[in-house]
């Protein structure tokens, strides 16, 4: 079926509450275009950690949908972002995923731009040509507690402070600004970004799919909060709450942050920030055996509080931080049926690999879990392609998926 915008509106209006979406939402190019224009392109998206580009001229490419963005350190204190499109006839300027450039020279006819995006006067242009009118197209960029965010919007981006100002105290406590990337891994996923997000926002699949993740957490915890606040049933939350309350009291007594942010489907970003105990078995860190992943605590932690900070900037960007390391996950839509998943593991910038931390141990929980997620989400899409697929009903453990779908429908309407 080729969808017209009327068909899309009909599909949006026909969405049945408490059920998964109709097939076109998971594979139709027109709907994907709409997702990118109305929703993803109008939000701040988490791109990377600033430590990836420490020196002037260091850059990396951030590829999202059809866009390629050059994120480059233009001065010691400034990172800029430009669309990877030459202002002459449109060639891409950079093709390597990362590198260092003194200036950006187009491979086609050698138009050359300074690191601030301004064009140097090219040869053999007519006399009236004004290079100042042909700077690179800038992309909105915000550096925040060590993280780099981009917004593709042609207009004014959402007010960053209004969205995320309330996150600063906890992010600062974790010392993400003084972190380094100990490891990164890509998990290209052959399905629509919404299937990746839906899967990340429920823990109904944890018991059948994630033996390792379940060995680190307790059953009651996963039933109540396995995919964050709002992901489990009220009964499961009530049962687990005393453990959370006791942990909160302990964290407060240590002077550690315990604040909670939880925005619903009517908000811009569905943002969440919550601190919880790793489990109820004295695990200091989210590792195989609960022992620390790094000898160096991050930020302002002086002692382990056995907590984990779970942050969702929006459905595409997450940080799950123990006291000594953090995993950062970004889900980046590429096409209607392809999503880039990248995970970074952060430690304190002074921690030394092999001495203070072991990379395998650091990555273990989430590397094995995300690999399993790739298999189940791709199988999910394979089934959705069948003529017999029809939207199916959510369990009480998939409440946050319903919140996400409502947020999504609000966003593209
Ligand atoms: S397209 Fe870049 S110089 Fe011609
Ligand atoms: Fe999972």
Tab-separated table of C-alpha atoms and ligand atoms in Angstrom:
chain	number	residue	atom	x	y	z
A	1	UNK	CA	0.000	0.000	0.000
A	2	UNK	CA	1.260	3.500	-0.815
A	3	UNK	CA	0.161	5.833	1.948
A	4	UNK	CA	-1.236	9.284	1.333
A	5	UNK	CA	-1.310	11.820	4.147
A	6	UNK	CA	-5.040	11.110	4.493
A	7	UNK	CA	-4.253	7.416	5.027
A	8	UNK	CA	-1.685	8.415	7.655
A	9	UNK	CA	-4.226	10.579	9.477
A	10	UNK	CA	-6.749	7.735	9.330
A	11	UNK	CA	-4.172	5.359	10.796
A	12	UNK	CA	-3.338	7.834	13.564
A	13	UNK	CA	-7.013	8.330	14.398
A	14	UNK	CA	-7.696	4.587	14.313
A	15	UNK	CA	-4.947	3.721	16.797
A	16	UNK	CA	-6.451	1.454	19.440
A	17	UNK	CA	-5.403	2.308	22.993
A	18	UNK	CA	-3.472	-0.455	24.757
A	19	UNK	CA	-2.470	-2.166	21.505
A	20	UNK	CA	0.704	-2.123	19.414
A	21	UNK	CA	0.724	-0.060	16.202
A	22	UNK	CA	-0.432	-1.025	12.727
A	23	UNK	CA	2.260	-2.376	10.398
A	24	UNK	CA	2.859	0.793	8.327
A	25	UNK	CA	4.157	2.605	11.413
A	26	UNK	CA	7.016	0.103	11.471
A	27	UNK	CA	8.053	0.181	7.816
A	28	UNK	CA	6.406	2.864	5.711
A	29	UNK	CA	8.774	5.451	4.217
A	30	UNK	CA	6.225	8.279	4.330
A	31	UNK	CA	5.537	7.690	8.011
A	32	UNK	CA	9.281	7.528	8.667
A	33	UNK	CA	9.706	10.877	6.899
A	34	UNK	CA	6.962	12.292	9.069
A	35	UNK	CA	8.577	10.820	12.218
A	36	UNK	CA	11.815	12.565	11.309
A	37	UNK	CA	10.260	15.905	10.375
A	38	UNK	CA	7.680	16.336	13.093
A	39	UNK	CA	9.206	14.476	15.981
A	40	UNK	CA	12.882	13.390	15.905
A	41	UNK	CA	14.011	16.458	13.963
A	42	UNK	CA	12.339	18.815	16.428
A	43	UNK	CA	13.903	17.335	19.587
A	44	UNK	CA	17.346	17.553	21.158
A	45	UNK	CA	19.022	14.199	20.495
A	46	UNK	CA	21.969	12.797	22.412
A	47	UNK	CA	24.860	12.459	19.953
A	48	UNK	CA	27.988	11.523	21.934
A	49	UNK	CA	30.341	12.424	24.761
A	50	UNK	CA	32.476	15.528	24.280
A	51	UNK	CA	35.657	13.636	25.176
A	52	UNK	CA	35.471	12.038	21.723
A	53	UNK	CA	36.852	15.278	20.241
A	54	UNK	CA	39.375	16.701	22.758
A	55	UNK	CA	41.619	18.671	20.337
A	56	UNK	CA	40.904	21.610	18.050
A	57	UNK	CA	39.955	20.200	14.629
A	58	UNK	CA	38.795	16.815	16.000
A	59	UNK	CA	35.456	15.855	14.502
A	60	UNK	CA	32.999	13.003	14.199
A	61	UNK	CA	30.007	12.460	11.939
A	62	UNK	CA	26.560	11.984	13.446
A	63	UNK	CA	24.297	10.253	10.932
A	64	UNK	CA	20.567	10.424	11.539
A	65	UNK	CA	17.849	9.750	8.949
A	66	UNK	CA	19.131	11.274	5.700
A	67	UNK	CA	21.277	13.812	7.541
A	68	UNK	CA	24.986	13.719	8.202
A	69	UNK	CA	26.209	16.229	10.772
A	70	UNK	CA	29.859	17.223	11.264
A	71	UNK	CA	30.460	17.764	14.985
A	72	UNK	CA	33.820	19.533	15.292
A	73	UNK	CA	35.863	21.238	17.988
A	74	UNK	CA	36.508	24.681	16.523
A	75	UNK	CA	38.382	26.147	19.523
A	76	UNK	CA	39.617	24.695	22.815
A	77	UNK	CA	36.335	25.695	24.450
A	78	UNK	CA	33.828	25.374	21.614
A	79	UNK	CA	32.201	22.535	19.698
A	80	UNK	CA	30.214	23.372	16.548
A	81	UNK	CA	27.969	21.309	14.308
A	82	UNK	CA	27.356	21.689	10.561
A	83	UNK	CA	25.330	19.831	7.995
A	84	UNK	CA	27.779	17.802	5.915
A	85	UNK	CA	26.763	19.606	2.711
A	86	UNK	CA	28.972	21.853	0.584
A	87	UNK	CA	27.393	25.215	-0.245
A	88	UNK	CA	28.715	24.974	-3.836
A	89	UNK	CA	26.843	22.050	-5.401
A	90	UNK	CA	26.080	20.011	-2.345
A	91	UNK	CA	28.778	17.363	-2.095
A	92	UNK	CA	29.453	15.867	1.312
A	93	UNK	CA	32.598	17.388	2.781
A	94	UNK	CA	33.642	14.583	5.129
A	95	UNK	CA	33.325	10.862	4.501
A	96	UNK	CA	35.417	9.411	7.346
A	97	UNK	CA	33.447	8.745	10.540
A	98	UNK	CA	35.946	10.757	12.569
A	99	UNK	CA	39.284	12.515	12.257
A	100	UNK	CA	41.038	15.846	12.596
A	101	UNK	CA	40.854	18.734	10.130
A	102	UNK	CA	42.594	22.094	10.063
A	103	UNK	CA	39.846	23.243	7.724
A	104	UNK	CA	37.016	21.556	5.853
A	105	UNK	CA	37.830	21.205	2.154
A	106	UNK	CA	35.257	19.827	-0.226
A	107	UNK	CA	36.601	16.845	-2.221
A	108	UNK	CA	34.724	17.986	-5.362
A	109	UNK	CA	35.957	21.495	-6.321
A	110	UNK	CA	37.922	22.288	-3.176
A	111	UNK	CA	35.752	24.986	-1.655
A	112	UNK	CA	37.264	25.381	1.789
A	113	UNK	CA	35.624	26.301	5.077
A	114	UNK	CA	37.169	27.422	8.379
A	115	UNK	CA	36.325	25.403	11.486
A	116	UNK	CA	33.643	27.994	12.327
A	117	UNK	CA	31.902	27.146	9.031
A	118	UNK	CA	32.816	30.327	7.105
A	119	UNK	CA	33.832	29.949	3.472
A	120	UNK	CA	37.233	31.111	2.294
A	121	UNK	CA	36.933	33.006	-1.024
A	122	UNK	CA	36.983	30.295	-3.726
A	123	UNK	CA	38.848	30.874	-7.030
A	124	UNK	CA	37.179	31.807	-10.318
A	125	UNK	CA	33.877	32.895	-8.909
A	126	UNK	CA	32.095	35.886	-10.473
A	127	UNK	CA	33.084	39.260	-9.069
A	128	UNK	CA	29.749	39.779	-7.308
A	129	UNK	CA	30.072	36.458	-5.411
A	130	UNK	CA	29.956	37.098	-1.662
A	131	UNK	CA	31.565	34.219	0.320
A	132	UNK	CA	30.024	35.468	3.570
A	133	UNK	CA	26.622	34.315	2.272
A	134	UNK	CA	27.854	30.732	1.809
A	135	UNK	CA	28.873	29.543	5.244
A	136	UNK	CA	28.048	25.939	6.110
A	137	UNK	CA	24.536	25.337	7.437
A	138	UNK	CA	24.859	25.213	11.214
A	139	UNK	CA	23.059	22.583	13.277
A	140	UNK	CA	21.865	23.478	16.781
A	141	UNK	CA	24.276	22.082	19.341
A	142	UNK	CA	24.395	22.024	23.122
A	143	UNK	CA	27.134	20.694	25.370
A	144	UNK	CA	25.661	19.645	28.700
A	145	UNK	CA	27.561	17.965	31.528
A	146	UNK	CA	29.961	16.400	29.050
A	147	UNK	CA	27.278	15.202	26.649
A	148	UNK	CA	26.763	16.594	23.147
A	149	UNK	CA	23.188	17.150	21.989
A	150	UNK	CA	22.039	18.169	18.516
A	151	UNK	CA	18.747	19.497	17.198
A	152	UNK	CA	18.120	19.348	13.441
A	153	UNK	CA	15.296	21.877	13.487
A	154	UNK	CA	15.278	24.643	10.858
A	155	UNK	CA	13.609	26.887	13.424
A	156	UNK	CA	14.234	27.597	17.080
A	157	UNK	CA	15.018	24.414	19.009
A	158	UNK	CA	13.201	23.573	22.251
A	159	UNK	CA	14.485	25.463	25.297
A	160	UNK	CA	17.243	23.157	26.542
A	161	UNK	CA	17.331	24.561	30.079
A	162	UNK	CA	13.598	24.189	30.441
A	163	UNK	CA	13.811	20.543	29.385
A	164	UNK	CA	16.956	19.432	31.157
A	165	UNK	CA	17.991	22.100	33.656
A	166	UNK	CA	16.512	19.923	36.417
A	167	UNK	CA	18.933	17.103	35.490
A	168	UNK	CA	22.057	19.155	36.128
A	169	UNK	CA	22.525	18.534	39.846
A	170	UNK	CA	22.506	14.741	39.466
A	171	UNK	CA	24.555	14.742	36.240
A	172	UNK	CA	27.087	17.011	37.904
A	173	UNK	CA	27.231	14.748	40.965
A	174	UNK	CA	28.111	11.858	38.645
A	175	UNK	CA	30.963	13.904	37.162
A	176	UNK	CA	30.102	13.106	33.550
A	177	UNK	CA	31.976	16.209	32.457
A	178	UNK	CA	35.187	14.630	33.727
A	179	UNK	CA	34.493	11.222	32.250
A	180	UNK	CA	36.123	9.386	29.371
A	181	UNK	CA	34.790	6.784	26.980
A	182	UNK	CA	36.297	3.457	28.051
A	183	UNK	CA	34.511	1.531	25.307
A	184	UNK	CA	31.949	1.970	22.563
A	185	UNK	CA	30.140	-0.553	20.410
A	186	UNK	CA	27.638	-0.352	17.550
A	187	UNK	CA	24.682	-2.707	17.194
A	188	UNK	CA	23.073	-1.882	13.828
A	189	UNK	CA	19.479	-2.996	14.058
A	190	UNK	CA	17.297	-4.038	11.095
A	191	UNK	CA	14.044	-2.606	12.364
A	192	UNK	CA	12.172	0.640	12.844
A	193	UNK	CA	13.300	2.899	15.685
A	194	UNK	CA	9.947	2.526	17.459
A	195	UNK	CA	10.432	-1.240	17.830
A	196	UNK	CA	13.823	-0.579	19.425
A	197	UNK	CA	12.325	1.986	21.817
A	198	UNK	CA	9.248	-0.111	22.663
A	199	UNK	CA	11.531	-2.991	23.567
A	200	UNK	CA	13.736	-0.777	25.769
A	201	UNK	CA	10.713	0.570	27.654
A	202	UNK	CA	9.379	-2.742	28.901
A	203	UNK	CA	10.800	-5.559	30.966
A	204	UNK	CA	8.045	-8.066	30.125
A	205	UNK	CA	10.661	-9.686	27.890
A	206	UNK	CA	13.433	-9.644	30.522
A	207	UNK	CA	12.720	-13.069	32.018
A	208	UNK	CA	12.393	-14.881	28.666
A	209	UNK	CA	15.208	-13.014	26.877
A	210	UNK	CA	17.790	-11.727	29.380
A	211	UNK	CA	19.121	-14.407	31.738
A	212	UNK	CA	22.259	-12.339	32.461
A	213	UNK	CA	20.410	-9.074	33.160
A	214	UNK	CA	17.967	-10.978	35.403
A	215	UNK	CA	20.884	-12.506	37.336
A	216	UNK	CA	22.046	-8.992	38.288
A	217	UNK	CA	18.624	-7.675	39.340
A	218	UNK	CA	15.850	-9.156	41.458
A	219	UNK	CA	12.575	-10.457	40.090
A	220	UNK	CA	10.430	-8.073	42.162
A	221	UNK	CA	12.528	-5.133	41.024
A	222	UNK	CA	12.175	-6.044	37.350
A	223	UNK	CA	8.428	-6.522	37.718
A	224	UNK	CA	8.058	-3.111	39.388
A	225	UNK	CA	10.655	-0.941	37.671
A	226	UNK	CA	12.461	-3.081	35.126
A	227	UNK	CA	12.211	-0.393	32.447
A	228	UNK	CA	12.044	2.580	34.828
A	229	UNK	CA	9.151	4.244	36.662
A	230	UNK	CA	5.822	3.642	35.004
A	231	UNK	CA	6.894	0.351	33.420
A	232	UNK	CA	5.354	-2.061	35.947
A	233	UNK	CA	1.938	-2.668	37.494
A	234	UNK	CA	0.772	-0.754	40.591
A	235	UNK	CA	0.769	-3.962	42.623
A	236	UNK	CA	4.375	-4.743	41.669
A	237	UNK	CA	5.455	-1.180	42.517
A	238	UNK	CA	3.691	-1.322	45.908
A	239	UNK	CA	5.462	-4.591	46.733
A	240	UNK	CA	8.913	-3.234	45.852
A	241	UNK	CA	8.493	0.283	47.267
A	242	UNK	CA	9.776	-0.501	50.830
A	243	UNK	CA	13.163	-1.504	49.371
A	244	UNK	CA	13.310	1.722	47.363
A	245	UNK	CA	12.293	3.791	50.411
A	246	UNK	CA	14.971	2.197	52.608
A	247	UNK	CA	17.612	2.792	49.937
A	248	UNK	CA	16.497	6.428	49.531
A	249	UNK	CA	16.943	7.026	53.246
A	250	UNK	CA	20.469	5.618	53.059
A	251	UNK	CA	21.415	7.648	49.953
A	252	UNK	CA	20.058	10.846	51.547
A	253	UNK	CA	22.080	10.223	54.709
A	254	UNK	CA	25.209	10.088	52.512
A	255	UNK	CA	24.282	13.399	50.895
A	256	UNK	CA	23.716	11.743	47.500
A	257	UNK	CA	20.988	12.951	45.137
A	258	UNK	CA	17.652	11.117	45.222
A	259	UNK	CA	15.462	13.427	43.189
A	260	UNK	CA	13.043	12.073	40.643
A	261	UNK	CA	11.796	13.433	37.319
A	262	UNK	CA	9.091	11.541	35.471
A	263	UNK	CA	7.319	13.200	32.542
A	264	UNK	CA	4.348	11.673	30.799
A	265	UNK	CA	3.146	11.356	27.215
A	266	UNK	CA	2.007	14.983	27.053
A	267	UNK	CA	5.557	16.270	27.628
A	268	UNK	CA	8.049	17.157	24.911
A	269	UNK	CA	10.537	14.413	25.730
A	270	UNK	CA	9.058	11.857	28.162
A	271	UNK	CA	12.192	12.621	30.177
A	272	UNK	CA	12.987	10.629	33.308
A	273	UNK	CA	15.607	10.717	36.008
A	274	UNK	CA	15.435	8.330	38.914
A	275	UNK	CA	17.849	6.791	41.394
A	276	UNK	CA	17.245	3.229	42.607
A	277	UNK	CA	19.182	0.470	44.344
A	278	UNK	CA	21.084	-1.804	41.921
A	279	UNK	CA	19.255	-4.676	43.627
A	280	UNK	CA	18.478	-5.892	47.159
A	281	UNK	CA	21.645	-8.034	47.440
A	282	UNK	CA	24.303	-5.445	48.297
A	283	UNK	CA	25.547	-5.012	44.728
A	284	UNK	CA	27.804	-1.953	44.584
A	285	UNK	CA	27.658	-1.664	40.820
A	286	UNK	CA	25.685	-3.088	37.883
A	287	UNK	CA	28.232	-5.823	37.152
A	288	UNK	CA	28.189	-9.629	36.926
A	289	UNK	CA	29.100	-10.147	40.604
A	290	UNK	CA	28.112	-6.754	42.013
A	291	UNK	CA	31.707	-5.771	42.691
A	292	UNK	CA	32.840	-2.375	41.382
A	293	UNK	CA	33.673	-2.128	37.693
A	294	UNK	CA	36.271	0.575	38.363
A	295	UNK	CA	38.502	1.328	41.340
A	296	UNK	CA	37.861	5.047	40.778
A	297	UNK	CA	34.469	6.373	41.833
A	298	UNK	CA	33.009	8.969	39.477
A	299	UNK	CA	32.237	12.599	40.256
A	300	UNK	CA	31.402	13.433	43.838
A	301	UNK	CA	30.852	9.860	45.056
A	302	UNK	CA	33.212	9.182	47.958
A	303	UNK	CA	31.608	5.899	48.874
A	304	UNK	CA	29.313	3.465	47.063
A	305	UNK	CA	25.635	3.947	47.808
A	306	UNK	CA	24.764	0.779	45.809
A	307	UNK	CA	22.499	2.885	43.622
A	308	UNK	CA	21.938	3.204	39.930
A	309	UNK	CA	20.854	6.431	38.260
A	310	UNK	CA	18.528	5.876	35.353
A	311	UNK	CA	18.202	8.778	32.933
A	312	UNK	CA	16.102	9.072	29.826
A	313	UNK	CA	16.603	12.360	27.965
A	314	UNK	CA	13.971	11.226	25.512
A	315	UNK	CA	13.059	7.850	23.998
A	316	UNK	CA	16.252	7.949	21.889
A	317	UNK	CA	18.892	8.662	24.557
A	318	UNK	CA	19.638	7.016	27.924
A	319	UNK	CA	22.280	6.965	30.662
A	320	UNK	CA	22.346	4.195	33.265
A	321	UNK	CA	24.972	5.106	35.824
A	322	UNK	CA	26.413	3.121	38.691
A	323	UNK	CA	28.677	5.055	41.078
A	324	UNK	CA	31.853	4.033	39.217
A	325	UNK	CA	30.808	3.745	35.561
A	326	UNK	CA	27.938	4.525	33.228
A	327	UNK	CA	26.471	3.046	30.094
A	328	UNK	CA	25.102	5.512	27.553
A	329	UNK	CA	22.724	4.233	24.871
A	330	UNK	CA	21.572	6.083	21.814
A	331	UNK	CA	19.021	4.815	19.323
A	332	UNK	CA	19.340	6.675	16.042
A	333	UNK	CA	16.756	6.245	13.281
A	334	UNK	CA	18.379	5.815	9.846
A	335	UNK	CA	15.592	4.540	7.581
A	336	UNK	CA	12.079	3.173	8.109
A	337	UNK	CA	13.583	-0.260	8.808
A	338	UNK	CA	17.070	0.516	10.149
A	339	UNK	CA	18.171	1.948	13.480
A	340	UNK	CA	21.719	2.544	14.688
A	341	UNK	CA	22.245	1.527	18.275
A	342	UNK	CA	25.432	2.719	19.896
A	343	UNK	CA	26.469	2.141	23.486
A	344	UNK	CA	29.276	4.033	25.244
A	345	UNK	CA	30.768	3.029	28.576
A	346	UNK	CA	32.062	5.932	30.654
A	347	UNK	CA	34.523	5.893	33.546
A	348	UNK	CA	36.316	8.680	35.389
A	349	UNK	CA	38.905	10.290	33.115
A	350	UNK	CA	41.726	9.369	35.536
A	351	UNK	CA	40.873	5.644	35.567
A	352	UNK	CA	43.458	3.483	33.812
A	353	UNK	CA	42.424	0.492	31.715
A	354	UNK	CA	43.810	-2.787	33.019
A	355	UNK	CA	44.715	-1.211	36.372
A	356	UNK	CA	41.499	0.417	37.549
A	357	UNK	CA	38.966	-1.289	35.317
A	358	UNK	CA	38.612	-4.257	33.023
A	359	UNK	CA	36.752	-3.425	29.786
A	360	UNK	CA	35.124	-6.851	29.458
A	361	UNK	CA	33.777	-6.678	32.999
A	362	UNK	CA	32.611	-3.091	32.468
A	363	UNK	CA	30.676	-3.961	29.291
A	364	UNK	CA	29.361	-7.363	30.301
A	365	UNK	CA	25.778	-6.678	31.480
A	366	UNK	CA	24.738	-4.325	28.734
A	367	UNK	CA	26.711	-5.778	25.846
A	368	UNK	CA	25.079	-9.169	26.277
A	369	UNK	CA	21.666	-7.553	26.886
A	370	UNK	CA	21.710	-5.282	23.834
A	371	UNK	CA	22.841	-8.174	21.616
A	372	UNK	CA	19.825	-10.151	22.856
A	373	UNK	CA	17.584	-7.126	22.260
A	374	UNK	CA	18.785	-6.929	18.657
A	375	UNK	CA	17.759	-10.555	18.054
A	376	UNK	CA	14.297	-10.175	19.601
A	377	UNK	CA	13.450	-6.830	17.980
A	378	UNK	CA	14.513	-8.063	14.537
A	379	UNK	CA	12.356	-11.169	15.048
A	380	UNK	CA	9.535	-8.836	16.127
A	381	UNK	CA	9.769	-6.962	12.823
A	382	UNK	CA	10.039	-10.199	10.808
A	383	UNK	CA	6.677	-11.231	12.270
A	384	UNK	CA	5.106	-7.800	11.752
A	385	UNK	CA	5.809	-8.177	8.005
A	386	UNK	CA	3.418	-11.156	7.810
A	387	UNK	CA	-0.083	-10.787	6.338
A	388	UNK	CA	-1.396	-12.163	9.651
A	389	UNK	CA	0.126	-9.456	11.854
A	390	UNK	CA	-2.381	-7.316	13.687
A	391	UNK	CA	-1.824	-4.971	16.656
A	392	UNK	CA	-1.688	-6.971	19.897
A	393	UNK	CA	-2.621	-6.063	23.494
A	394	UNK	CA	-0.083	-4.823	26.062
A	395	UNK	CA	0.437	-6.488	29.451
A	396	UNK	CA	0.473	-4.568	32.749
A	397	UNK	CA	4.281	-4.752	32.503
A	398	UNK	CA	4.220	-2.767	29.262
A	399	UNK	CA	2.603	0.374	30.662
A	400	UNK	CA	5.493	2.567	29.592
A	401	UNK	CA	5.265	1.295	26.019
A	402	UNK	CA	1.677	2.567	25.969
A	403	UNK	CA	2.946	5.920	27.321
A	404	UNK	CA	5.543	5.986	24.534
A	405	UNK	CA	3.017	5.178	21.817
A	406	UNK	CA	0.707	7.941	23.077
A	407	UNK	CA	3.681	10.338	23.123
A	408	UNK	CA	4.590	9.255	19.589
A	409	UNK	CA	1.056	9.690	18.271
A	410	UNK	CA	0.868	13.139	19.921
A	411	UNK	CA	4.192	14.024	18.298
A	412	UNK	CA	3.308	13.137	14.707
A	413	UNK	CA	-0.338	14.124	14.707
B	1	LIG	S1	30.423	20.712	-4.469
B	1	LIG	FE1	31.851	21.299	-2.964
B	1	LIG	S2	33.268	22.469	-4.074
B	1	LIG	FE2	31.845	21.888	-5.551
B	2	LIG	FE1	15.786	-6.033	26.541
